[in-house]
Amino acid sequence: MKFSELAAWIGGATAALTDFWQETGLTGAQLSEKLDPEISNAVPFAEAQKGSITLLDSLKKLSSLAGSEASAVILPKDAEEKLAADGMKKWNPKGIALLFSDAPYQDFAKIVSHFDPPIPRPAAGIHPRAFVDETAKIGQNVTIMANVCVGPNVEIGANVILHPNVCLMEGVKIGDDSVLFPNVTVYEKCIVGARCILHAGVVLGAYGFGYDSSSGRHILSPQLGNVVLADDVELGANTTIDRGTFGSTRIGEGTKIDDLVMIGHNCQIGRHNLLCSQVGIAGSSTTGDYVVCAGQVGLADHISIASHVIIGAQAGVPGNLTEPGTYLGAPATNIQEMKRQFVAVKQLPDYWKTLKALAQKEQKAAVR
């Protein structure tokens, strides 16, 4: 595919390189090839070679352009102004074909899909090696692959895809257009909303870690609730969400949860949260809307996190966070206060030297 064809398809502006290449003395076919190279693949920036188009999605990375071997690069629209102001040779000494886009990330994704089309949706139908209980209700255009187990009174909406070895226990409900990847287990009475994605190894509805120890032994507490995922929730591989004791553990609409996240029983997770890998949320905790927990954040049990809170990686949260903002450290503290603490800690060696010198001075004075 010629670069000019690709640019016309995407609809972005291209860099004017005719003068640049004519100054090198190129003419004819050689000039045409430089101005309109053949594009055969779309790859990440570090992998780009001749014939590749790649993505440079930030002006901060513009200096990397000079070292690229790509035949073409897609850039954000504001890069066009900067290149015009500073001169093409400063940032693009190799004269790489450039495509400027208002949405470079999305446009590059379209180009990648063109050269490497995604695997099509599997055909609808029930595999002969799947088990589907006779009381289950199956919607239209559902795909049930080999070794799937669908228990009694399960309800599956339209266009759902169940990959191999998915297990849906009694009374489970799966909303329209949801996808469950291999080895997902959904315990009895749990509910998955529409357009949800559950990656391999997800477990919904296992017993909560709650015990009555009053007798001197750890006796499992009642586990009579369920897990409810609202619409458009995504769960990463091997994430687990425990069922409520009497009610529901809930995950709010649009929340996205990374791999290896654990959410305890009775938790109420708000809408549009982002929970990164290895986050752990102990039982009966609540988050508001648009909360972000970076990797390895730990939330204690029975606490509440306000909406629009961002918690930095490896932070430990022992109590409520009632104000929107960014929090770091253990115990998690507002970022401004934590920055002051970081500065103070870095200065401790100097303070120690000063104190030591003062102590030695006092000792010498006392001897006299």
mmCIF file with all atom_site columns, C-alpha atoms in Angstrom, residues 152-349:
data_model
loop_
_atom_site.group_PDB
_atom_site.id
_atom_site.type_symbol
_atom_site.label_atom_id
_atom_site.label_alt_id
_atom_site.label_comp_id
_atom_site.label_asym_id
_atom_site.label_entity_id
_atom_site.label_seq_id
_atom_site.pdbx_PDB_ins_code
_atom_site.Cartn_x
_atom_site.Cartn_y
_atom_site.Cartn_z
_atom_site.occupancy
_atom_site.B_iso_or_equiv
_atom_site.pdbx_formal_charge
_atom_site.auth_seq_id
_atom_site.auth_comp_id
_atom_site.auth_asym_id
_atom_site.auth_atom_id
_atom_site.pdbx_PDB_model_num
ATOM 1   C CA . PRO A 1 152 ? -29.050 -25.032 36.097 1.00 0.00 ? 152 PRO A CA 1
ATOM 2   C CA . ASN A 1 153 ? -31.141 -21.877 35.660 1.00 0.00 ? 153 ASN A CA 1
ATOM 3   C CA . VAL A 1 154 ? -28.304 -19.911 34.077 1.00 0.00 ? 154 VAL A CA 1
ATOM 4   C CA . GLU A 1 155 ? -29.353 -17.031 31.808 1.00 0.00 ? 155 GLU A CA 1
ATOM 5   C CA . ILE A 1 156 ? -27.057 -16.005 28.942 1.00 0.00 ? 156 ILE A CA 1
ATOM 6   C CA . GLY A 1 157 ? -27.831 -12.895 26.873 1.00 0.00 ? 157 GLY A CA 1
ATOM 7   C CA . ALA A 1 158 ? -27.446 -12.346 23.151 1.00 0.00 ? 158 ALA A CA 1
ATOM 8   C CA . ASN A 1 159 ? -24.062 -12.435 21.409 1.00 0.00 ? 159 ASN A CA 1
ATOM 9   C CA . VAL A 1 160 ? -22.200 -13.769 24.455 1.00 0.00 ? 160 VAL A CA 1
ATOM 10  C CA . ILE A 1 161 ? -18.971 -15.710 23.847 1.00 0.00 ? 161 ILE A CA 1
ATOM 11  C CA . LEU A 1 162 ? -17.903 -18.398 26.318 1.00 0.00 ? 162 LEU A CA 1
ATOM 12  C CA . HIS A 1 163 ? -14.387 -19.643 25.606 1.00 0.00 ? 163 HIS A CA 1
ATOM 13  C CA . PRO A 1 164 ? -13.216 -23.181 26.519 1.00 0.00 ? 164 PRO A CA 1
ATOM 14  C CA . ASN A 1 165 ? -13.495 -24.363 30.134 1.00 0.00 ? 165 ASN A CA 1
ATOM 15  C CA . VAL A 1 166 ? -15.717 -21.532 31.343 1.00 0.00 ? 166 VAL A CA 1
ATOM 16  C CA . CYS A 1 167 ? -17.861 -22.652 34.288 1.00 0.00 ? 167 CYS A CA 1
ATOM 17  C CA . LEU A 1 168 ? -21.163 -20.935 35.087 1.00 0.00 ? 168 LEU A CA 1
ATOM 18  C CA . MET A 1 169 ? -22.724 -22.301 38.256 1.00 0.00 ? 169 MET A CA 1
ATOM 19  C CA . GLU A 1 170 ? -26.408 -22.365 39.141 1.00 0.00 ? 170 GLU A CA 1
ATOM 20  C CA . GLY A 1 171 ? -28.416 -19.178 38.702 1.00 0.00 ? 171 GLY A CA 1
ATOM 21  C CA . VAL A 1 172 ? -25.688 -17.123 37.028 1.00 0.00 ? 172 VAL A CA 1
ATOM 22  C CA . LYS A 1 173 ? -26.766 -14.332 34.653 1.00 0.00 ? 173 LYS A CA 1
ATOM 23  C CA . ILE A 1 174 ? -24.567 -13.047 31.810 1.00 0.00 ? 174 ILE A CA 1
ATOM 24  C CA . GLY A 1 175 ? -25.564 -9.841  29.980 1.00 0.00 ? 175 GLY A CA 1
ATOM 25  C CA . ASP A 1 176 ? -25.631 -9.246  26.236 1.00 0.00 ? 176 ASP A CA 1
ATOM 26  C CA . ASP A 1 177 ? -22.371 -9.003  24.266 1.00 0.00 ? 177 ASP A CA 1
ATOM 27  C CA . SER A 1 178 ? -20.136 -10.118 27.135 1.00 0.00 ? 178 SER A CA 1
ATOM 28  C CA . VAL A 1 179 ? -17.034 -12.239 26.560 1.00 0.00 ? 179 VAL A CA 1
ATOM 29  C CA . LEU A 1 180 ? -15.643 -14.771 29.040 1.00 0.00 ? 180 LEU A CA 1
ATOM 30  C CA . PHE A 1 181 ? -12.193 -16.094 28.182 1.00 0.00 ? 181 PHE A CA 1
ATOM 31  C CA . PRO A 1 182 ? -10.868 -19.595 29.030 1.00 0.00 ? 182 PRO A CA 1
ATOM 32  C CA . ASN A 1 183 ? -11.117 -20.942 32.575 1.00 0.00 ? 183 ASN A CA 1
ATOM 33  C CA . VAL A 1 184 ? -13.353 -18.209 33.964 1.00 0.00 ? 184 VAL A CA 1
ATOM 34  C CA . THR A 1 185 ? -15.439 -19.448 36.899 1.00 0.00 ? 185 THR A CA 1
ATOM 35  C CA . VAL A 1 186 ? -18.616 -17.683 37.986 1.00 0.00 ? 186 VAL A CA 1
ATOM 36  C CA . TYR A 1 187 ? -20.104 -19.052 41.211 1.00 0.00 ? 187 TYR A CA 1
ATOM 37  C CA . GLU A 1 188 ? -23.818 -19.471 41.830 1.00 0.00 ? 188 GLU A CA 1
ATOM 38  C CA . LYS A 1 189 ? -26.209 -16.489 41.576 1.00 0.00 ? 189 LYS A CA 1
ATOM 39  C CA . CYS A 1 190 ? -23.542 -14.023 40.393 1.00 0.00 ? 190 CYS A CA 1
ATOM 40  C CA . ILE A 1 191 ? -24.516 -11.470 37.760 1.00 0.00 ? 191 ILE A CA 1
ATOM 41  C CA . VAL A 1 192 ? -22.394 -10.141 34.893 1.00 0.00 ? 192 VAL A CA 1
ATOM 42  C CA . GLY A 1 193 ? -23.703 -7.081  33.038 1.00 0.00 ? 193 GLY A CA 1
ATOM 43  C CA . ALA A 1 194 ? -23.736 -6.279  29.337 1.00 0.00 ? 194 ALA A CA 1
ATOM 44  C CA . ARG A 1 195 ? -20.552 -5.823  27.304 1.00 0.00 ? 195 ARG A CA 1
ATOM 45  C CA . CYS A 1 196 ? -18.313 -7.109  30.088 1.00 0.00 ? 196 CYS A CA 1
ATOM 46  C CA . ILE A 1 197 ? -14.952 -8.746  29.394 1.00 0.00 ? 197 ILE A CA 1
ATOM 47  C CA . LEU A 1 198 ? -13.615 -11.369 31.811 1.00 0.00 ? 198 LEU A CA 1
ATOM 48  C CA . HIS A 1 199 ? -10.112 -12.535 30.978 1.00 0.00 ? 199 HIS A CA 1
ATOM 49  C CA . ALA A 1 200 ? -8.677  -15.998 31.590 1.00 0.00 ? 200 ALA A CA 1
ATOM 50  C CA . GLY A 1 201 ? -8.728  -17.296 35.139 1.00 0.00 ? 201 GLY A CA 1
ATOM 51  C CA . VAL A 1 202 ? -11.163 -14.765 36.602 1.00 0.00 ? 202 VAL A CA 1
ATOM 52  C CA . VAL A 1 203 ? -13.131 -16.082 39.577 1.00 0.00 ? 203 VAL A CA 1
ATOM 53  C CA . LEU A 1 204 ? -16.345 -14.371 40.654 1.00 0.00 ? 204 LEU A CA 1
ATOM 54  C CA . GLY A 1 205 ? -18.167 -15.293 43.827 1.00 0.00 ? 205 GLY A CA 1
ATOM 55  C CA . ALA A 1 206 ? -15.709 -17.411 45.816 1.00 0.00 ? 206 ALA A CA 1
ATOM 56  C CA . TYR A 1 207 ? -16.335 -17.395 49.557 1.00 0.00 ? 207 TYR A CA 1
ATOM 57  C CA . GLY A 1 208 ? -15.239 -14.275 51.392 1.00 0.00 ? 208 GLY A CA 1
ATOM 58  C CA . PHE A 1 209 ? -12.420 -14.480 53.928 1.00 0.00 ? 209 PHE A CA 1
ATOM 59  C CA . GLY A 1 210 ? -14.682 -14.096 56.953 1.00 0.00 ? 210 GLY A CA 1
ATOM 60  C CA . TYR A 1 211 ? -14.571 -16.344 60.036 1.00 0.00 ? 211 TYR A CA 1
ATOM 61  C CA . ASP A 1 212 ? -16.112 -16.496 63.502 1.00 0.00 ? 212 ASP A CA 1
ATOM 62  C CA . SER A 1 213 ? -13.262 -17.198 65.922 1.00 0.00 ? 213 SER A CA 1
ATOM 63  C CA . SER A 1 214 ? -15.223 -16.782 69.182 1.00 0.00 ? 214 SER A CA 1
ATOM 64  C CA . SER A 1 215 ? -15.141 -20.517 69.915 1.00 0.00 ? 215 SER A CA 1
ATOM 65  C CA . GLY A 1 216 ? -11.374 -20.728 69.611 1.00 0.00 ? 216 GLY A CA 1
ATOM 66  C CA . ARG A 1 217 ? -11.686 -22.160 66.133 1.00 0.00 ? 217 ARG A CA 1
ATOM 67  C CA . HIS A 1 218 ? -12.070 -20.327 62.810 1.00 0.00 ? 218 HIS A CA 1
ATOM 68  C CA . ILE A 1 219 ? -15.619 -21.072 61.658 1.00 0.00 ? 219 ILE A CA 1
ATOM 69  C CA . LEU A 1 220 ? -16.555 -19.891 58.169 1.00 0.00 ? 220 LEU A CA 1
ATOM 70  C CA . SER A 1 221 ? -19.134 -17.086 58.249 1.00 0.00 ? 221 SER A CA 1
ATOM 71  C CA . PRO A 1 222 ? -22.290 -17.332 56.120 1.00 0.00 ? 222 PRO A CA 1
ATOM 72  C CA . GLN A 1 223 ? -21.643 -16.854 52.397 1.00 0.00 ? 223 GLN A CA 1
ATOM 73  C CA . LEU A 1 224 ? -25.128 -16.130 51.116 1.00 0.00 ? 224 LEU A CA 1
ATOM 74  C CA . GLY A 1 225 ? -24.574 -13.134 48.838 1.00 0.00 ? 225 GLY A CA 1
ATOM 75  C CA . ASN A 1 226 ? -23.219 -12.810 45.322 1.00 0.00 ? 226 ASN A CA 1
ATOM 76  C CA . VAL A 1 227 ? -21.130 -10.630 42.999 1.00 0.00 ? 227 VAL A CA 1
ATOM 77  C CA . VAL A 1 228 ? -22.718 -8.127  40.623 1.00 0.00 ? 228 VAL A CA 1
ATOM 78  C CA . LEU A 1 229 ? -20.795 -6.575  37.733 1.00 0.00 ? 229 LEU A CA 1
ATOM 79  C CA . ALA A 1 230 ? -22.499 -3.579  36.117 1.00 0.00 ? 230 ALA A CA 1
ATOM 80  C CA . ASP A 1 231 ? -22.320 -2.967  32.368 1.00 0.00 ? 231 ASP A CA 1
ATOM 81  C CA . ASP A 1 232 ? -18.998 -2.414  30.568 1.00 0.00 ? 232 ASP A CA 1
ATOM 82  C CA . VAL A 1 233 ? -16.803 -3.806  33.340 1.00 0.00 ? 233 VAL A CA 1
ATOM 83  C CA . GLU A 1 234 ? -13.510 -5.430  32.333 1.00 0.00 ? 234 GLU A CA 1
ATOM 84  C CA . LEU A 1 235 ? -11.549 -7.832  34.542 1.00 0.00 ? 235 LEU A CA 1
ATOM 85  C CA . GLY A 1 236 ? -7.936  -8.842  33.877 1.00 0.00 ? 236 GLY A CA 1
ATOM 86  C CA . ALA A 1 237 ? -6.525  -12.351 34.020 1.00 0.00 ? 237 ALA A CA 1
ATOM 87  C CA . ASN A 1 238 ? -6.610  -14.150 37.384 1.00 0.00 ? 238 ASN A CA 1
ATOM 88  C CA . THR A 1 239 ? -8.535  -11.404 39.136 1.00 0.00 ? 239 THR A CA 1
ATOM 89  C CA . THR A 1 240 ? -10.813 -12.607 41.933 1.00 0.00 ? 240 THR A CA 1
ATOM 90  C CA . ILE A 1 241 ? -13.864 -10.990 43.511 1.00 0.00 ? 241 ILE A CA 1
ATOM 91  C CA . ASP A 1 242 ? -15.429 -12.617 46.585 1.00 0.00 ? 242 ASP A CA 1
ATOM 92  C CA . ARG A 1 243 ? -19.154 -12.898 47.134 1.00 0.00 ? 243 ARG A CA 1
ATOM 93  C CA . GLY A 1 244 ? -20.971 -10.817 49.749 1.00 0.00 ? 244 GLY A CA 1
ATOM 94  C CA . THR A 1 245 ? -21.815 -12.307 53.124 1.00 0.00 ? 245 THR A CA 1
ATOM 95  C CA . PHE A 1 246 ? -25.542 -11.578 52.876 1.00 0.00 ? 246 PHE A CA 1
ATOM 96  C CA . GLY A 1 247 ? -25.763 -9.007  50.056 1.00 0.00 ? 247 GLY A CA 1
ATOM 97  C CA . SER A 1 248 ? -23.770 -8.250  46.919 1.00 0.00 ? 248 SER A CA 1
ATOM 98  C CA . THR A 1 249 ? -20.171 -7.357  46.238 1.00 0.00 ? 249 THR A CA 1
ATOM 99  C CA . ARG A 1 250 ? -20.618 -4.786  43.470 1.00 0.00 ? 250 ARG A CA 1
ATOM 100 C CA . ILE A 1 251 ? -18.408 -3.429  40.691 1.00 0.00 ? 251 ILE A CA 1
ATOM 101 C CA . GLY A 1 252 ? -19.704 -0.203  39.147 1.00 0.00 ? 252 GLY A CA 1
ATOM 102 C CA . GLU A 1 253 ? -20.400 0.593   35.522 1.00 0.00 ? 253 GLU A CA 1
ATOM 103 C CA . GLY A 1 254 ? -17.382 1.068   33.280 1.00 0.00 ? 254 GLY A CA 1
ATOM 104 C CA . THR A 1 255 ? -14.799 0.068   35.877 1.00 0.00 ? 255 THR A CA 1
ATOM 105 C CA . LYS A 1 256 ? -11.653 -1.538  34.471 1.00 0.00 ? 256 LYS A CA 1
ATOM 106 C CA . ILE A 1 257 ? -9.632  -3.929  36.627 1.00 0.00 ? 257 ILE A CA 1
ATOM 107 C CA . ASP A 1 258 ? -6.172  -5.217  35.714 1.00 0.00 ? 258 ASP A CA 1
ATOM 108 C CA . ASP A 1 259 ? -4.672  -8.710  36.145 1.00 0.00 ? 259 ASP A CA 1
ATOM 109 C CA . LEU A 1 260 ? -4.122  -10.245 39.595 1.00 0.00 ? 260 LEU A CA 1
ATOM 110 C CA . VAL A 1 261 ? -6.423  -7.941  41.542 1.00 0.00 ? 261 VAL A CA 1
ATOM 111 C CA . MET A 1 262 ? -8.228  -9.218  44.648 1.00 0.00 ? 262 MET A CA 1
ATOM 112 C CA . ILE A 1 263 ? -11.466 -7.638  45.901 1.00 0.00 ? 263 ILE A CA 1
ATOM 113 C CA . GLY A 1 264 ? -12.856 -8.881  49.190 1.00 0.00 ? 264 GLY A CA 1
ATOM 114 C CA . HIS A 1 265 ? -16.412 -9.678  50.235 1.00 0.00 ? 265 HIS A CA 1
ATOM 115 C CA . ASN A 1 266 ? -19.038 -6.922  50.529 1.00 0.00 ? 266 ASN A CA 1
ATOM 116 C CA . CYS A 1 267 ? -16.916 -4.317  48.712 1.00 0.00 ? 267 CYS A CA 1
ATOM 117 C CA . GLN A 1 268 ? -18.729 -1.649  46.718 1.00 0.00 ? 268 GLN A CA 1
ATOM 118 C CA . ILE A 1 269 ? -16.543 -0.386  43.862 1.00 0.00 ? 269 ILE A CA 1
ATOM 119 C CA . GLY A 1 270 ? -17.797 2.759   42.116 1.00 0.00 ? 270 GLY A CA 1
ATOM 120 C CA . ARG A 1 271 ? -18.251 3.651   38.465 1.00 0.00 ? 271 ARG A CA 1
ATOM 121 C CA . HIS A 1 272 ? -15.333 4.071   36.077 1.00 0.00 ? 272 HIS A CA 1
ATOM 122 C CA . ASN A 1 273 ? -12.622 3.072   38.542 1.00 0.00 ? 273 ASN A CA 1
ATOM 123 C CA . LEU A 1 274 ? -9.191  1.968   37.306 1.00 0.00 ? 274 LEU A CA 1
ATOM 124 C CA . LEU A 1 275 ? -7.584  -0.704  39.488 1.00 0.00 ? 275 LEU A CA 1
ATOM 125 C CA . CYS A 1 276 ? -4.087  -1.683  38.360 1.00 0.00 ? 276 CYS A CA 1
ATOM 126 C CA . SER A 1 277 ? -2.338  -5.025  38.805 1.00 0.00 ? 277 SER A CA 1
ATOM 127 C CA . GLN A 1 278 ? -1.915  -6.527  42.282 1.00 0.00 ? 278 GLN A CA 1
ATOM 128 C CA . VAL A 1 279 ? -4.282  -4.115  43.992 1.00 0.00 ? 279 VAL A CA 1
ATOM 129 C CA . GLY A 1 280 ? -5.844  -5.688  47.069 1.00 0.00 ? 280 GLY A CA 1
ATOM 130 C CA . ILE A 1 281 ? -9.066  -4.370  48.608 1.00 0.00 ? 281 ILE A CA 1
ATOM 131 C CA . ALA A 1 282 ? -10.106 -5.891  51.913 1.00 0.00 ? 282 ALA A CA 1
ATOM 132 C CA . GLY A 1 283 ? -13.714 -6.691  52.743 1.00 0.00 ? 283 GLY A CA 1
ATOM 133 C CA . SER A 1 284 ? -16.517 -4.148  53.089 1.00 0.00 ? 284 SER A CA 1
ATOM 134 C CA . SER A 1 285 ? -14.555 -1.233  51.636 1.00 0.00 ? 285 SER A CA 1
ATOM 135 C CA . THR A 1 286 ? -16.136 1.295   49.291 1.00 0.00 ? 286 THR A CA 1
ATOM 136 C CA . THR A 1 287 ? -14.760 3.444   46.489 1.00 0.00 ? 287 THR A CA 1
ATOM 137 C CA . GLY A 1 288 ? -16.465 6.379   44.793 1.00 0.00 ? 288 GLY A CA 1
ATOM 138 C CA . ASP A 1 289 ? -16.493 7.100   41.078 1.00 0.00 ? 289 ASP A CA 1
ATOM 139 C CA . TYR A 1 290 ? -13.369 7.633   38.943 1.00 0.00 ? 290 TYR A CA 1
ATOM 140 C CA . VAL A 1 291 ? -11.009 6.301   41.595 1.00 0.00 ? 291 VAL A CA 1
ATOM 141 C CA . VAL A 1 292 ? -7.559  5.184   40.396 1.00 0.00 ? 292 VAL A CA 1
ATOM 142 C CA . CYS A 1 293 ? -5.461  2.673   42.347 1.00 0.00 ? 293 CYS A CA 1
ATOM 143 C CA . ALA A 1 294 ? -1.989  2.169   40.870 1.00 0.00 ? 294 ALA A CA 1
ATOM 144 C CA . GLY A 1 295 ? -0.098  -1.126  41.122 1.00 0.00 ? 295 GLY A CA 1
ATOM 145 C CA . GLN A 1 296 ? 0.083   -2.951  44.467 1.00 0.00 ? 296 GLN A CA 1
ATOM 146 C CA . VAL A 1 297 ? -2.122  -0.503  46.348 1.00 0.00 ? 297 VAL A CA 1
ATOM 147 C CA . GLY A 1 298 ? -3.651  -2.025  49.461 1.00 0.00 ? 298 GLY A CA 1
ATOM 148 C CA . LEU A 1 299 ? -6.914  -0.837  51.021 1.00 0.00 ? 299 LEU A CA 1
ATOM 149 C CA . ALA A 1 300 ? -7.818  -1.884  54.557 1.00 0.00 ? 300 ALA A CA 1
ATOM 150 C CA . ASP A 1 301 ? -11.245 -3.302  55.355 1.00 0.00 ? 301 ASP A CA 1
ATOM 151 C CA . HIS A 1 302 ? -14.309 -1.194  56.143 1.00 0.00 ? 302 HIS A CA 1
ATOM 152 C CA . ILE A 1 303 ? -12.921 2.053   54.702 1.00 0.00 ? 303 ILE A CA 1
ATOM 153 C CA . SER A 1 304 ? -14.323 4.534   52.196 1.00 0.00 ? 304 SER A CA 1
ATOM 154 C CA . ILE A 1 305 ? -12.494 6.249   49.326 1.00 0.00 ? 305 ILE A CA 1
ATOM 155 C CA . ALA A 1 306 ? -14.013 9.441   47.884 1.00 0.00 ? 306 ALA A CA 1
ATOM 156 C CA . SER A 1 307 ? -14.652 9.951   44.187 1.00 0.00 ? 307 SER A CA 1
ATOM 157 C CA . HIS A 1 308 ? -11.801 11.279  42.013 1.00 0.00 ? 308 HIS A CA 1
ATOM 158 C CA . VAL A 1 309 ? -9.069  9.969   44.306 1.00 0.00 ? 309 VAL A CA 1
ATOM 159 C CA . ILE A 1 310 ? -5.781  8.763   42.779 1.00 0.00 ? 310 ILE A CA 1
ATOM 160 C CA . ILE A 1 311 ? -3.654  6.433   44.919 1.00 0.00 ? 311 ILE A CA 1
ATOM 161 C CA . GLY A 1 312 ? -0.017  5.943   43.888 1.00 0.00 ? 312 GLY A CA 1
ATOM 162 C CA . ALA A 1 313 ? 1.745   2.600   43.485 1.00 0.00 ? 313 ALA A CA 1
ATOM 163 C CA . GLN A 1 314 ? 2.380   0.484   46.600 1.00 0.00 ? 314 GLN A CA 1
ATOM 164 C CA . ALA A 1 315 ? 0.463   2.881   48.833 1.00 0.00 ? 315 ALA A CA 1
ATOM 165 C CA . GLY A 1 316 ? -1.194  1.462   51.925 1.00 0.00 ? 316 GLY A CA 1
ATOM 166 C CA . VAL A 1 317 ? -4.535  2.973   52.908 1.00 0.00 ? 317 VAL A CA 1
ATOM 167 C CA . PRO A 1 318 ? -5.521  2.207   56.529 1.00 0.00 ? 318 PRO A CA 1
ATOM 168 C CA . GLY A 1 319 ? -8.433  4.648   56.792 1.00 0.00 ? 319 GLY A CA 1
ATOM 169 C CA . ASN A 1 320 ? -10.940 6.764   54.901 1.00 0.00 ? 320 ASN A CA 1
ATOM 170 C CA . LEU A 1 321 ? -9.836  9.205   52.183 1.00 0.00 ? 321 LEU A CA 1
ATOM 171 C CA . THR A 1 322 ? -12.576 11.820  52.171 1.00 0.00 ? 322 THR A CA 1
ATOM 172 C CA . GLU A 1 323 ? -11.191 14.436  49.759 1.00 0.00 ? 323 GLU A CA 1
ATOM 173 C CA . PRO A 1 324 ? -10.435 14.118  46.027 1.00 0.00 ? 324 PRO A CA 1
ATOM 174 C CA . GLY A 1 325 ? -6.723  14.278  45.250 1.00 0.00 ? 325 GLY A CA 1
ATOM 175 C CA . THR A 1 326 ? -3.580  12.219  44.849 1.00 0.00 ? 326 THR A CA 1
ATOM 176 C CA . TYR A 1 327 ? -2.231  10.130  47.721 1.00 0.00 ? 327 TYR A CA 1
ATOM 177 C CA . LEU A 1 328 ? 1.102   8.352   48.107 1.00 0.00 ? 328 LEU A CA 1
ATOM 178 C CA . GLY A 1 329 ? 2.969   6.195   50.607 1.00 0.00 ? 329 GLY A CA 1
ATOM 179 C CA . ALA A 1 330 ? 2.116   4.024   53.584 1.00 0.00 ? 330 ALA A CA 1
ATOM 180 C CA . PRO A 1 331 ? 0.091   5.226   55.327 1.00 0.00 ? 331 PRO A CA 1
ATOM 181 C CA . ALA A 1 332 ? -1.264  6.993   52.246 1.00 0.00 ? 332 ALA A CA 1
ATOM 182 C CA . THR A 1 333 ? -0.883  10.758  52.561 1.00 0.00 ? 333 THR A CA 1
ATOM 183 C CA . ASN A 1 334 ? -1.827  13.693  50.349 1.00 0.00 ? 334 ASN A CA 1
ATOM 184 C CA . ILE A 1 335 ? 0.815   14.168  47.668 1.00 0.00 ? 335 ILE A CA 1
ATOM 185 C CA . GLN A 1 336 ? 1.857   17.648  48.824 1.00 0.00 ? 336 GLN A CA 1
ATOM 186 C CA . GLU A 1 337 ? 2.512   16.466  52.373 1.00 0.00 ? 337 GLU A CA 1
ATOM 187 C CA . MET A 1 338 ? 4.229   13.327  51.097 1.00 0.00 ? 338 MET A CA 1
ATOM 188 C CA . LYS A 1 339 ? 6.558   15.413  48.918 1.00 0.00 ? 339 LYS A CA 1
ATOM 189 C CA . ARG A 1 340 ? 7.569   17.408  51.993 1.00 0.00 ? 340 ARG A CA 1
ATOM 190 C CA . GLN A 1 341 ? 8.244   14.167  53.833 1.00 0.00 ? 341 GLN A CA 1
ATOM 191 C CA . PHE A 1 342 ? 10.322  12.814  50.941 1.00 0.00 ? 342 PHE A CA 1
ATOM 192 C CA . VAL A 1 343 ? 12.450  15.979  50.966 1.00 0.00 ? 343 VAL A CA 1
ATOM 193 C CA . ALA A 1 344 ? 12.892  15.766  54.739 1.00 0.00 ? 344 ALA A CA 1
ATOM 194 C CA . VAL A 1 345 ? 13.937  12.103  54.577 1.00 0.00 ? 345 VAL A CA 1
ATOM 195 C CA . LYS A 1 346 ? 16.539  12.868  51.896 1.00 0.00 ? 346 LYS A CA 1
ATOM 196 C CA . GLN A 1 347 ? 17.971  15.573  54.160 1.00 0.00 ? 347 GLN A CA 1
ATOM 197 C CA . LEU A 1 348 ? 18.252  13.287  57.203 1.00 0.00 ? 348 LEU A CA 1
ATOM 198 C CA . PRO A 1 349 ? 21.877  12.209  56.505 1.00 0.00 ? 349 PRO A CA 1
#
